[in-house]
Tab-separated table of C-alpha atoms in Angstrom:
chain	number	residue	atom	x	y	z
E	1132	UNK	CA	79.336	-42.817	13.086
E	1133	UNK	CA	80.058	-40.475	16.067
E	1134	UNK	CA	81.642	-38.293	13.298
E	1135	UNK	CA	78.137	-37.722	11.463
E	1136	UNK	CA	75.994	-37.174	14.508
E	1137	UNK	CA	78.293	-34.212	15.817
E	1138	UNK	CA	78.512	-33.350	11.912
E	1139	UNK	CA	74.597	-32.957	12.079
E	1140	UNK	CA	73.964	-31.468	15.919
E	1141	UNK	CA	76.653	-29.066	14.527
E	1142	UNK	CA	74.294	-28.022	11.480
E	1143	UNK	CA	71.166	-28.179	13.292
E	1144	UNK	CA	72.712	-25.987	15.953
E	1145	UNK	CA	73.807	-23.232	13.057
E	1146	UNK	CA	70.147	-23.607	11.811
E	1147	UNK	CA	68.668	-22.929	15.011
E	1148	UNK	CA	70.954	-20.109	15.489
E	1149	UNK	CA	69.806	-18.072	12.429
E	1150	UNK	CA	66.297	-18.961	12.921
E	1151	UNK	CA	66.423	-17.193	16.540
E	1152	UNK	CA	68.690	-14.113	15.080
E	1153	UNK	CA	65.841	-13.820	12.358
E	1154	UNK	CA	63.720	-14.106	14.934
E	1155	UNK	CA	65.311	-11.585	17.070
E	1156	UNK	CA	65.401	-9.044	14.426
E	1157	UNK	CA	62.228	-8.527	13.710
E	1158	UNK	CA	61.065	-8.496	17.143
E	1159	UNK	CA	63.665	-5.802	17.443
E	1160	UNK	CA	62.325	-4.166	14.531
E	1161	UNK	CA	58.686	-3.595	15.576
E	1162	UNK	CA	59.668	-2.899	18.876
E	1163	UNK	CA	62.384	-0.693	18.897
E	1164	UNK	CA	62.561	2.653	18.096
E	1165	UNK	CA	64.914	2.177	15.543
E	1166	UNK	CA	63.473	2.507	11.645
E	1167	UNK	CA	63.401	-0.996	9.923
E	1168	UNK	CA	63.766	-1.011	6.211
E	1169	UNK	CA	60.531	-2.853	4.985
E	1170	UNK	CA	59.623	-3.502	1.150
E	1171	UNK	CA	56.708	-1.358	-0.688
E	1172	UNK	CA	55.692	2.807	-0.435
E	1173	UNK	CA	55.239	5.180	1.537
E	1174	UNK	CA	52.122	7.506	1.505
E	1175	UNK	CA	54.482	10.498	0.653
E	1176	UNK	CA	56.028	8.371	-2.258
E	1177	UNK	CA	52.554	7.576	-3.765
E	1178	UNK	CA	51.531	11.430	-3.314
E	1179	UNK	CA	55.000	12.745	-5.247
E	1180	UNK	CA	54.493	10.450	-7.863
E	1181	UNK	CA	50.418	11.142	-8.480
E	1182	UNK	CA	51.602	14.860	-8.417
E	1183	UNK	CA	54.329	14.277	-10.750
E	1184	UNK	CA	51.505	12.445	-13.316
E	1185	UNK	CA	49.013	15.056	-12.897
E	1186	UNK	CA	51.562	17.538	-13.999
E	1187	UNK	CA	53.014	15.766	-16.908
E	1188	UNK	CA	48.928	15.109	-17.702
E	1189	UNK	CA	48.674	19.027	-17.362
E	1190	UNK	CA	50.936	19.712	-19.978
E	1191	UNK	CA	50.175	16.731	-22.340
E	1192	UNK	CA	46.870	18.405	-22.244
E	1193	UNK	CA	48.036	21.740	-22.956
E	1194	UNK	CA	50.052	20.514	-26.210
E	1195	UNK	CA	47.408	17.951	-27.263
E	1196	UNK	CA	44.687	21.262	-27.376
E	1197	UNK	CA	47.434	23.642	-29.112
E	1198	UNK	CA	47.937	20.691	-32.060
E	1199	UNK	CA	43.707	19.613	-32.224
E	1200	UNK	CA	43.194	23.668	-32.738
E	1201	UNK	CA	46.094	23.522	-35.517
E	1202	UNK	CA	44.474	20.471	-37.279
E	1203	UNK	CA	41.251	22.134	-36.965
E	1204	UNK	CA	42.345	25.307	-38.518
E	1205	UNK	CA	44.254	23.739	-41.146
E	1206	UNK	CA	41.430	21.493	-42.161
E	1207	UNK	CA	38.932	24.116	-42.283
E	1208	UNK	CA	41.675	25.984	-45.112
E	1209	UNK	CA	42.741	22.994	-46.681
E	1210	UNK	CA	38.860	22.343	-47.569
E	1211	UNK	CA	38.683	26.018	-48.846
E	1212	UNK	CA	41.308	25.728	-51.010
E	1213	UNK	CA	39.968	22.067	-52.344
E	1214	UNK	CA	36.563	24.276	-52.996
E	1215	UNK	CA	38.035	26.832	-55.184
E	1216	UNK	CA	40.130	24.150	-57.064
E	1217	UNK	CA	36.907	22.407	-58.177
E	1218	UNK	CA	35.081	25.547	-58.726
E	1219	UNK	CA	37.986	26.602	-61.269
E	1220	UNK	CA	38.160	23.198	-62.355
E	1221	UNK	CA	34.333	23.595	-63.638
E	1222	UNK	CA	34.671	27.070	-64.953
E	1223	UNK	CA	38.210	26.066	-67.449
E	1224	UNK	CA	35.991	22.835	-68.607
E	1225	UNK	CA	33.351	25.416	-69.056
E	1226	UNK	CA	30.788	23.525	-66.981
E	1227	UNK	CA	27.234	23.859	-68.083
E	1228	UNK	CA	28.289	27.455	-69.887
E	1229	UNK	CA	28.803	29.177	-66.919
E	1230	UNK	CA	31.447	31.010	-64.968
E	1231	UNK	CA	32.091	29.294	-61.227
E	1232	UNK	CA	33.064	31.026	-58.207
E	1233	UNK	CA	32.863	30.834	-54.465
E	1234	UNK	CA	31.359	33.492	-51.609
E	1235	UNK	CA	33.213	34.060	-48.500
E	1236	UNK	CA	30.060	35.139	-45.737
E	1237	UNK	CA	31.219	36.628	-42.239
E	1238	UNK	CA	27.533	36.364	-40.493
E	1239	UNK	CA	26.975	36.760	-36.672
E	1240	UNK	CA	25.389	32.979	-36.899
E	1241	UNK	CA	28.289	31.629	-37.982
E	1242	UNK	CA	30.674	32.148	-40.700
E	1243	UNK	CA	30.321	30.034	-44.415
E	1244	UNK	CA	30.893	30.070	-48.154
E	1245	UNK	CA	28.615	29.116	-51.261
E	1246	UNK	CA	29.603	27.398	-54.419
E	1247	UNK	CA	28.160	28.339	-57.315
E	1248	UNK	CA	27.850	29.221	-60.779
E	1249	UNK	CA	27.143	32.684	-62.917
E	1250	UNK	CA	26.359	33.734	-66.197
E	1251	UNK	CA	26.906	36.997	-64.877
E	1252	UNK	CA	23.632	37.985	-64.345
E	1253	UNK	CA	22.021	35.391	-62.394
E	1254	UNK	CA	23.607	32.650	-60.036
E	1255	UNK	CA	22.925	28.923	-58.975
E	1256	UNK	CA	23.950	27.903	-55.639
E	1257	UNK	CA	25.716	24.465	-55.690
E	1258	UNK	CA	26.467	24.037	-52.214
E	1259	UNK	CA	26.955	26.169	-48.716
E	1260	UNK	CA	29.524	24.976	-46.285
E	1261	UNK	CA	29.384	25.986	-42.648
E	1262	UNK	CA	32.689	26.712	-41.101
E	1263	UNK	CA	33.168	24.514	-37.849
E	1264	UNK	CA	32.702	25.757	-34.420
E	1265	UNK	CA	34.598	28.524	-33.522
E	1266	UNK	CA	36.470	29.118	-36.869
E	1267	UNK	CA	35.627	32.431	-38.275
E	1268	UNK	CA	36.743	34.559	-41.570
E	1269	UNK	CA	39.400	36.900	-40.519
E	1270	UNK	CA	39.058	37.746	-44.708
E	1271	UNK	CA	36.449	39.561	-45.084
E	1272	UNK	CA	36.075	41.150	-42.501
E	1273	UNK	CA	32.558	41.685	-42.497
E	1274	UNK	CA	29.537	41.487	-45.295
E	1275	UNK	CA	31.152	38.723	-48.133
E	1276	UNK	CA	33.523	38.344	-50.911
E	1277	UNK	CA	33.620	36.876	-53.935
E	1278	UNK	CA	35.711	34.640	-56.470
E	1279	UNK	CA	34.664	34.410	-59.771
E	1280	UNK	CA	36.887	32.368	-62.215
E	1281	UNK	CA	36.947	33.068	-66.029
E	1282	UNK	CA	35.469	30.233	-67.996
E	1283	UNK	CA	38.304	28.331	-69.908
E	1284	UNK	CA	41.503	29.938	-68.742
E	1285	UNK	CA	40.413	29.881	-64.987
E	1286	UNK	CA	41.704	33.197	-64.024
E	1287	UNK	CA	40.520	35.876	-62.070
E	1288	UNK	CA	40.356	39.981	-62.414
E	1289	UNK	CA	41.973	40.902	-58.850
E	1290	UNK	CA	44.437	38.772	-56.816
E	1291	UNK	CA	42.913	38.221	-53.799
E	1292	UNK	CA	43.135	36.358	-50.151
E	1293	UNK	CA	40.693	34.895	-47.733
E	1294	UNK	CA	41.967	34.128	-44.202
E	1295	UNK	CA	40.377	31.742	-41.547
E	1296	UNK	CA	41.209	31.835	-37.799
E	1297	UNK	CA	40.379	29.957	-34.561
E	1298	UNK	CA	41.337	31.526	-31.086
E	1299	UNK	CA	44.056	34.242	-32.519
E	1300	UNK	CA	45.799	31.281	-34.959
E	1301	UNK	CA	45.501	32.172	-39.075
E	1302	UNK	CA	45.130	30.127	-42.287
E	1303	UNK	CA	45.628	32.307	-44.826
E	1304	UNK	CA	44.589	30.697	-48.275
E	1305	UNK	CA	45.328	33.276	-51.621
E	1306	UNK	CA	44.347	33.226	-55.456
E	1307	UNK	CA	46.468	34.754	-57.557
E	1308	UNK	CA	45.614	36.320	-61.230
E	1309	UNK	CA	46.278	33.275	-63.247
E	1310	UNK	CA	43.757	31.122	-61.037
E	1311	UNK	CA	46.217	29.589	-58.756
E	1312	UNK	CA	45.445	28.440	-55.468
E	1313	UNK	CA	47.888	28.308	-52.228
């Protein structure tokens, strides 16, 4: 019985021990001029890492406006090209009797093209189309041009090109003699 109770004192005197050194060192710590480790960040921490996220943010930025220009741009020529399919599509089923084409307009309001159809005399607008904002014709360069495909074979007299840009990028969409379109 004697045996437990010094058994006991014995653990209750290590317990109290590394209470009061626990104790001790953070008294020690606040007090002395020694640096304590303590969990969490510093101010300058935080401020490195929001500066490393605002540059990475910078440049995400910088790439995300480079690719929404390209998509832009290559929308704007894909829908050209989709244009001139259907208006040679119309002129080889020999659409109401007439021939079909498509005219390219550089204008200081704003660039666009017009569908439309020909007996070659008079023309029919079908539709106008408005490039978007800030795409322009690079091809013409000024005043309009003009595709006019053959009813039934769908080809053209002169191989030709029209080119679209936005901010110094080009699309360049061409129609060769035969009526093809790339």
């Amino acid at each position: 019985m004697q045996e437990k109770q010094l058994t006991i004192s014995r653990v209750s005197r290590a317990n109290k021990e590394q209470i009061f050194a626990k104790r001790k060192s953070a008294v020690s710590c606040h007090m002395s001029k020694v640096k304590c480790f303590q969990k969490g960040f510093s101010l300058l921490e935080l401020l490195i890492v929001i500066a490393i996220m605002a540059i990475l943010a910078a440049v995400g930025a910088g790439f995300y406006r480079g690719f929404a220009k390209n998509v832009e741009l290559q929308s704007s020529s894909k829908m050209i090209a989709s244009d001139l399919r259907q208006m040679r599509a119309k002129s080889m089923a020999g659409e109401s009797g007439y021939k079909w084409g498509v005219r390219f307009v550089k204008d200081a309001g704003g660039d666009y093209y017009i569908t439309f159809s020909t007996d070659g005399t008079n023309s029919t607008t079908t539709a106008t189309t408005t490039l978007s904002s800030g795409v322009t014709f690079s091809d013409p360069v000024s005043g309009y041009k003009e595709v006019i495909f053959n009813k039934i074979t769908g080809t053209i007299s002169t191989a030709t090109t029209t080119s679209v840009t936005l901010e110094g990028t080009t699309a360049t969409t061409t129609i060769s003699t035969i009526g093809t379109i790339y």
